[in-house]
Each structure stands twice: as structure tokens, then as C-alpha cells.
């Protein structure tokens, strides 16, 4: 099952499938998503995929945030190493441009960066480069089944 189907099935199972919006244009980058949604780029919840040793993780953060290598190493005790782009779908369960903190593959841990807390609502991908979902921070916590909050961004 591809990422967008997994996300749709997950949200359907919790009676929230109406939150997913399918766009006629790509929302695969922070810039594209913000333009389509009419919001500031910072309000886009970008999700980046990393390997911590052999373990895969995703970190959701604001669209204007960048990983701070020292903070990342302090939090995860390893240097930041992104999942190779050609391995993202297999390891995380979503294609690049659709990576989100929802319905990831089993064993992938989800972290939420503190940068997100400055917004009431953020907009994340929903498993494909043409889908988004607007969520409150409380909904992001609930729907992502996150492991913990982290502070790893500049």
C-alpha cells in the first residue's frame, strides 16, 4: 500500500478522513505547499527522515526550521544522517514530497520539534506530493502517535 493510501486508511479508521485535502497541484515542498494553502512557509509541518544507527526516525518541524547539528547530536547521540532519497519510501513508508508523521512504517519513531509549538494550526503532507492535512498541535500529537517532543532545530 502506498503512503497516501496508508494515511487515508489510518485517518478513516479514526473517523478523521475528511481532514485530508487533495490538491490539483504539487504540495511537495514547503514553498509549494504554503503557496497552495495561502499560509506562511513556517506554518508548513515538514517531516524529515533520518537514520540513528540502524533505526529510522522522522522529525516533524516548521517549514522554516533547519536541523541544528549540535542539538540533534545531543538529543540522539549520533550525527544527523538523512535517509537516502531512494530509500525513503521503503524505510519510512511515504514517497519524498509526501513524507509525514502519520501512518509511517512499523518501527519508525516519530518526533515533533519544539518549533511547531509557535502555531495553533500547521499543515503537513498526507502521504503524497498532492495531499495535505491541517491540524492543531494537539491533533498532531494524537494523530502522529509521536514518541516525544525534541528541540533539534535552529
PDB file of C-alpha atoms in Angstrom:
ATOM      1  CA  UNK A   1       0.000   0.000   0.000  1.00  0.00           C
ATOM      2  CA  UNK A   2       1.425   3.380  -0.952  1.00  0.00           C
ATOM      3  CA  UNK A   3       1.831   6.160   1.597  1.00  0.00           C
ATOM      4  CA  UNK A   4      -1.229   8.190   0.676  1.00  0.00           C
ATOM      5  CA  UNK A   5      -3.440   5.090   0.883  1.00  0.00           C
ATOM      6  CA  UNK A   6      -1.933   4.190   4.269  1.00  0.00           C
ATOM      7  CA  UNK A   7      -2.559   7.695   5.554  1.00  0.00           C
ATOM      8  CA  UNK A   8      -6.115   7.754   4.185  1.00  0.00           C
ATOM      9  CA  UNK A   9      -6.881   4.343   5.736  1.00  0.00           C
ATOM     10  CA  UNK A  10      -5.407   5.451   9.057  1.00  0.00           C
ATOM     11  CA  UNK A  11      -7.468   8.652   9.159  1.00  0.00           C
ATOM     12  CA  UNK A  12     -10.558   6.718   8.057  1.00  0.00           C
ATOM     13  CA  UNK A  13     -10.032   4.292  10.973  1.00  0.00           C
ATOM     14  CA  UNK A  14     -10.178   7.216  13.413  1.00  0.00           C
ATOM     15  CA  UNK A  15     -13.062   8.960  11.605  1.00  0.00           C
ATOM     16  CA  UNK A  16     -10.913  11.909  10.502  1.00  0.00           C
ATOM     17  CA  UNK A  17     -10.515  11.208   6.758  1.00  0.00           C
ATOM     18  CA  UNK A  18     -12.321  14.446   5.870  1.00  0.00           C
ATOM     19  CA  UNK A  19      -9.278  16.384   7.109  1.00  0.00           C
ATOM     20  CA  UNK A  20      -7.166  15.240   4.144  1.00  0.00           C
ATOM     21  CA  UNK A  21      -7.143  17.653   1.208  1.00  0.00           C
ATOM     22  CA  UNK A  22      -6.151  16.504  -2.289  1.00  0.00           C
ATOM     23  CA  UNK A  23      -4.730  19.332  -4.389  1.00  0.00           C
ATOM     24  CA  UNK A  24      -4.608  19.697  -8.168  1.00  0.00           C
ATOM     25  CA  UNK A  25      -1.008  20.945  -7.885  1.00  0.00           C
ATOM     26  CA  UNK A  26       2.005  19.532  -6.105  1.00  0.00           C
ATOM     27  CA  UNK A  27       2.429  20.489  -2.453  1.00  0.00           C
ATOM     28  CA  UNK A  28       5.700  18.553  -2.274  1.00  0.00           C
ATOM     29  CA  UNK A  29       7.878  21.375  -0.954  1.00  0.00           C
ATOM     30  CA  UNK A  30       7.425  23.906   1.810  1.00  0.00           C
ATOM     31  CA  UNK A  31       7.211  26.679  -0.773  1.00  0.00           C
ATOM     32  CA  UNK A  32       4.682  24.872  -2.992  1.00  0.00           C
ATOM     33  CA  UNK A  33       2.511  23.877  -0.025  1.00  0.00           C
ATOM     34  CA  UNK A  34       2.480  27.363   1.500  1.00  0.00           C
ATOM     35  CA  UNK A  35       1.626  28.932  -1.850  1.00  0.00           C
ATOM     36  CA  UNK A  36      -1.252  26.496  -2.444  1.00  0.00           C
ATOM     37  CA  UNK A  37      -2.583  26.801   1.121  1.00  0.00           C
ATOM     38  CA  UNK A  38      -2.129  30.562   1.374  1.00  0.00           C
ATOM     39  CA  UNK A  39      -0.153  30.394   4.597  1.00  0.00           C
ATOM     40  CA  UNK A  40       3.365  31.328   5.636  1.00  0.00           C
ATOM     41  CA  UNK A  41       6.094  28.787   4.933  1.00  0.00           C
ATOM     42  CA  UNK A  42       6.840  28.409   8.638  1.00  0.00           C
ATOM     43  CA  UNK A  43       3.308  27.020   9.160  1.00  0.00           C
ATOM     44  CA  UNK A  44       4.070  24.037   6.930  1.00  0.00           C
ATOM     45  CA  UNK A  45       4.930  20.990   9.026  1.00  0.00           C
ATOM     46  CA  UNK A  46       7.832  19.478   7.099  1.00  0.00           C
ATOM     47  CA  UNK A  47       8.842  15.980   8.090  1.00  0.00           C
ATOM     48  CA  UNK A  48      12.406  14.830   7.599  1.00  0.00           C
ATOM     49  CA  UNK A  49      13.631  11.229   7.704  1.00  0.00           C
ATOM     50  CA  UNK A  50      16.837  10.211   9.478  1.00  0.00           C
ATOM     51  CA  UNK A  51      18.765   7.116  10.447  1.00  0.00           C
ATOM     52  CA  UNK A  52      20.008   6.867  14.021  1.00  0.00           C
ATOM     53  CA  UNK A  53      22.322   3.918  13.684  1.00  0.00           C
ATOM     54  CA  UNK A  54      20.042   1.267  12.164  1.00  0.00           C
ATOM     55  CA  UNK A  55      16.863   2.894  13.488  1.00  0.00           C
ATOM     56  CA  UNK A  56      14.695   5.080  11.240  1.00  0.00           C
ATOM     57  CA  UNK A  57      13.069   8.202  12.664  1.00  0.00           C
ATOM     58  CA  UNK A  58      11.107  11.133  11.333  1.00  0.00           C
ATOM     59  CA  UNK A  59      11.152  14.606  12.808  1.00  0.00           C
ATOM     60  CA  UNK A  60       8.279  16.998  12.117  1.00  0.00           C
ATOM     61  CA  UNK A  61       9.266  20.673  12.285  1.00  0.00           C
ATOM     62  CA  UNK A  62       8.196  24.059  10.986  1.00  0.00           C
ATOM     63  CA  UNK A  63       8.813  24.846   7.352  1.00  0.00           C
ATOM     64  CA  UNK A  64      11.414  27.485   8.189  1.00  0.00           C
ATOM     65  CA  UNK A  65      13.363  25.304  10.643  1.00  0.00           C
ATOM     66  CA  UNK A  66      16.729  23.720   9.956  1.00  0.00           C
ATOM     67  CA  UNK A  67      18.380  20.935  11.894  1.00  0.00           C
ATOM     68  CA  UNK A  68      20.942  22.202  14.400  1.00  0.00           C
ATOM     69  CA  UNK A  69      23.652  19.532  14.302  1.00  0.00           C
ATOM     70  CA  UNK A  70      24.771  20.070  17.903  1.00  0.00           C
ATOM     71  CA  UNK A  71      21.209  19.870  19.252  1.00  0.00           C
ATOM     72  CA  UNK A  72      20.498  16.789  17.113  1.00  0.00           C
ATOM     73  CA  UNK A  73      23.627  15.028  18.374  1.00  0.00           C
ATOM     74  CA  UNK A  74      22.746  15.937  21.962  1.00  0.00           C
ATOM     75  CA  UNK A  75      19.232  14.506  21.544  1.00  0.00           C
ATOM     76  CA  UNK A  76      20.086  11.339  19.599  1.00  0.00           C
ATOM     77  CA  UNK A  77      23.778  10.793  20.483  1.00  0.00           C
ATOM     78  CA  UNK A  78      24.619  10.448  16.791  1.00  0.00           C
ATOM     79  CA  UNK A  79      25.429  12.798  13.941  1.00  0.00           C
ATOM     80  CA  UNK A  80      22.395  13.642  11.782  1.00  0.00           C
ATOM     81  CA  UNK A  81      22.217  11.265   8.821  1.00  0.00           C
ATOM     82  CA  UNK A  82      19.280  11.568   6.459  1.00  0.00           C
ATOM     83  CA  UNK A  83      17.652   8.522   4.903  1.00  0.00           C
ATOM     84  CA  UNK A  84      18.912   8.318   1.287  1.00  0.00           C
ATOM     85  CA  UNK A  85      16.201   9.704  -1.000  1.00  0.00           C
ATOM     86  CA  UNK A  86      15.924   6.450  -2.956  1.00  0.00           C
ATOM     87  CA  UNK A  87      15.311   4.547   0.304  1.00  0.00           C
ATOM     88  CA  UNK A  88      12.719   6.881   1.883  1.00  0.00           C
ATOM     89  CA  UNK A  89       9.617   5.054   0.638  1.00  0.00           C
ATOM     90  CA  UNK A  90      10.906   1.606   1.624  1.00  0.00           C
ATOM     91  CA  UNK A  91      12.165   2.678   5.057  1.00  0.00           C
ATOM     92  CA  UNK A  92       9.588   5.311   6.091  1.00  0.00           C
ATOM     93  CA  UNK A  93       6.551   4.269   4.052  1.00  0.00           C
ATOM     94  CA  UNK A  94       5.989   7.533   2.184  1.00  0.00           C
ATOM     95  CA  UNK A  95       7.491   8.897  -1.016  1.00  0.00           C
ATOM     96  CA  UNK A  96       9.653  12.028  -0.964  1.00  0.00           C
ATOM     97  CA  UNK A  97       7.363  15.047  -1.125  1.00  0.00           C
ATOM     98  CA  UNK A  98       4.713  13.152   0.847  1.00  0.00           C
ATOM     99  CA  UNK A  99       6.650  12.225   3.984  1.00  0.00           C
ATOM    100  CA  UNK A 100       4.541  12.951   7.028  1.00  0.00           C
ATOM    101  CA  UNK A 101       4.389  11.892  10.681  1.00  0.00           C
ATOM    102  CA  UNK A 102       1.248   9.797  10.107  1.00  0.00           C
ATOM    103  CA  UNK A 103       0.981   6.091   9.273  1.00  0.00           C
ATOM    104  CA  UNK A 104       4.723   5.537   8.976  1.00  0.00           C
ATOM    105  CA  UNK A 105       6.128   2.029   8.710  1.00  0.00           C
ATOM    106  CA  UNK A 106       6.259  -0.086  11.856  1.00  0.00           C
ATOM    107  CA  UNK A 107       9.373   0.628  13.872  1.00  0.00           C
ATOM    108  CA  UNK A 108       9.800   4.207  12.627  1.00  0.00           C
ATOM    109  CA  UNK A 109       9.781   6.585  15.584  1.00  0.00           C
ATOM    110  CA  UNK A 110       8.090   9.973  15.244  1.00  0.00           C
ATOM    111  CA  UNK A 111       9.439  13.086  16.934  1.00  0.00           C
ATOM    112  CA  UNK A 112       7.894  16.549  16.996  1.00  0.00           C
ATOM    113  CA  UNK A 113      10.212  19.550  17.141  1.00  0.00           C
ATOM    114  CA  UNK A 114       9.517  22.369  19.579  1.00  0.00           C
ATOM    115  CA  UNK A 115       9.482  24.827  16.651  1.00  0.00           C
ATOM    116  CA  UNK A 116       5.918  23.676  15.865  1.00  0.00           C
ATOM    117  CA  UNK A 117       4.553  24.953  19.183  1.00  0.00           C
ATOM    118  CA  UNK A 118       4.519  28.559  17.988  1.00  0.00           C
ATOM    119  CA  UNK A 119       1.472  27.831  15.806  1.00  0.00           C
ATOM    120  CA  UNK A 120      -2.097  26.848  16.631  1.00  0.00           C
ATOM    121  CA  UNK A 121      -2.505  25.044  13.286  1.00  0.00           C
ATOM    122  CA  UNK A 122       0.118  23.517  10.995  1.00  0.00           C
ATOM    123  CA  UNK A 123      -0.201  21.867   7.594  1.00  0.00           C
ATOM    124  CA  UNK A 124       1.517  18.542   6.949  1.00  0.00           C
ATOM    125  CA  UNK A 125       1.741  16.282   3.936  1.00  0.00           C
ATOM    126  CA  UNK A 126      -0.617  13.308   3.958  1.00  0.00           C
ATOM    127  CA  UNK A 127       1.479  10.635   2.276  1.00  0.00           C
ATOM    128  CA  UNK A 128       1.726  12.008  -1.264  1.00  0.00           C
ATOM    129  CA  UNK A 129       3.031  15.129  -3.033  1.00  0.00           C
ATOM    130  CA  UNK A 130      -0.541  16.340  -3.683  1.00  0.00           C
ATOM    131  CA  UNK A 131      -2.132  15.915  -0.246  1.00  0.00           C
ATOM    132  CA  UNK A 132      -2.109  17.989   2.929  1.00  0.00           C
ATOM    133  CA  UNK A 133      -3.809  17.973   6.279  1.00  0.00           C
ATOM    134  CA  UNK A 134      -4.309  20.917   8.607  1.00  0.00           C
ATOM    135  CA  UNK A 135      -4.056  20.011  12.279  1.00  0.00           C
ATOM    136  CA  UNK A 136      -3.854  21.686  15.647  1.00  0.00           C
ATOM    137  CA  UNK A 137      -0.792  20.869  17.722  1.00  0.00           C
ATOM    138  CA  UNK A 138      -2.960  18.646  19.948  1.00  0.00           C
ATOM    139  CA  UNK A 139      -4.236  16.793  16.864  1.00  0.00           C
ATOM    140  CA  UNK A 140      -0.677  16.473  15.549  1.00  0.00           C
ATOM    141  CA  UNK A 141       0.295  14.801  18.808  1.00  0.00           C
ATOM    142  CA  UNK A 142      -2.717  12.497  18.759  1.00  0.00           C
ATOM    143  CA  UNK A 143      -2.677  11.573  15.068  1.00  0.00           C
ATOM    144  CA  UNK A 144       1.100  11.101  14.759  1.00  0.00           C
ATOM    145  CA  UNK A 145       1.387   8.706  17.703  1.00  0.00           C
ATOM    146  CA  UNK A 146       4.623  10.585  18.395  1.00  0.00           C
ATOM    147  CA  UNK A 147       7.361   9.303  20.658  1.00  0.00           C
ATOM    148  CA  UNK A 148       8.366  12.652  22.153  1.00  0.00           C
ATOM    149  CA  UNK A 149       8.950  16.336  21.641  1.00  0.00           C
ATOM    150  CA  UNK A 150      12.541  17.306  20.802  1.00  0.00           C
ATOM    151  CA  UNK A 151      14.442  20.562  20.388  1.00  0.00           C
ATOM    152  CA  UNK A 152      16.768  19.898  17.442  1.00  0.00           C
ATOM    153  CA  UNK A 153      16.284  22.922  15.168  1.00  0.00           C
ATOM    154  CA  UNK A 154      17.994  26.292  14.801  1.00  0.00           C
TER     155      UNK A 154
END
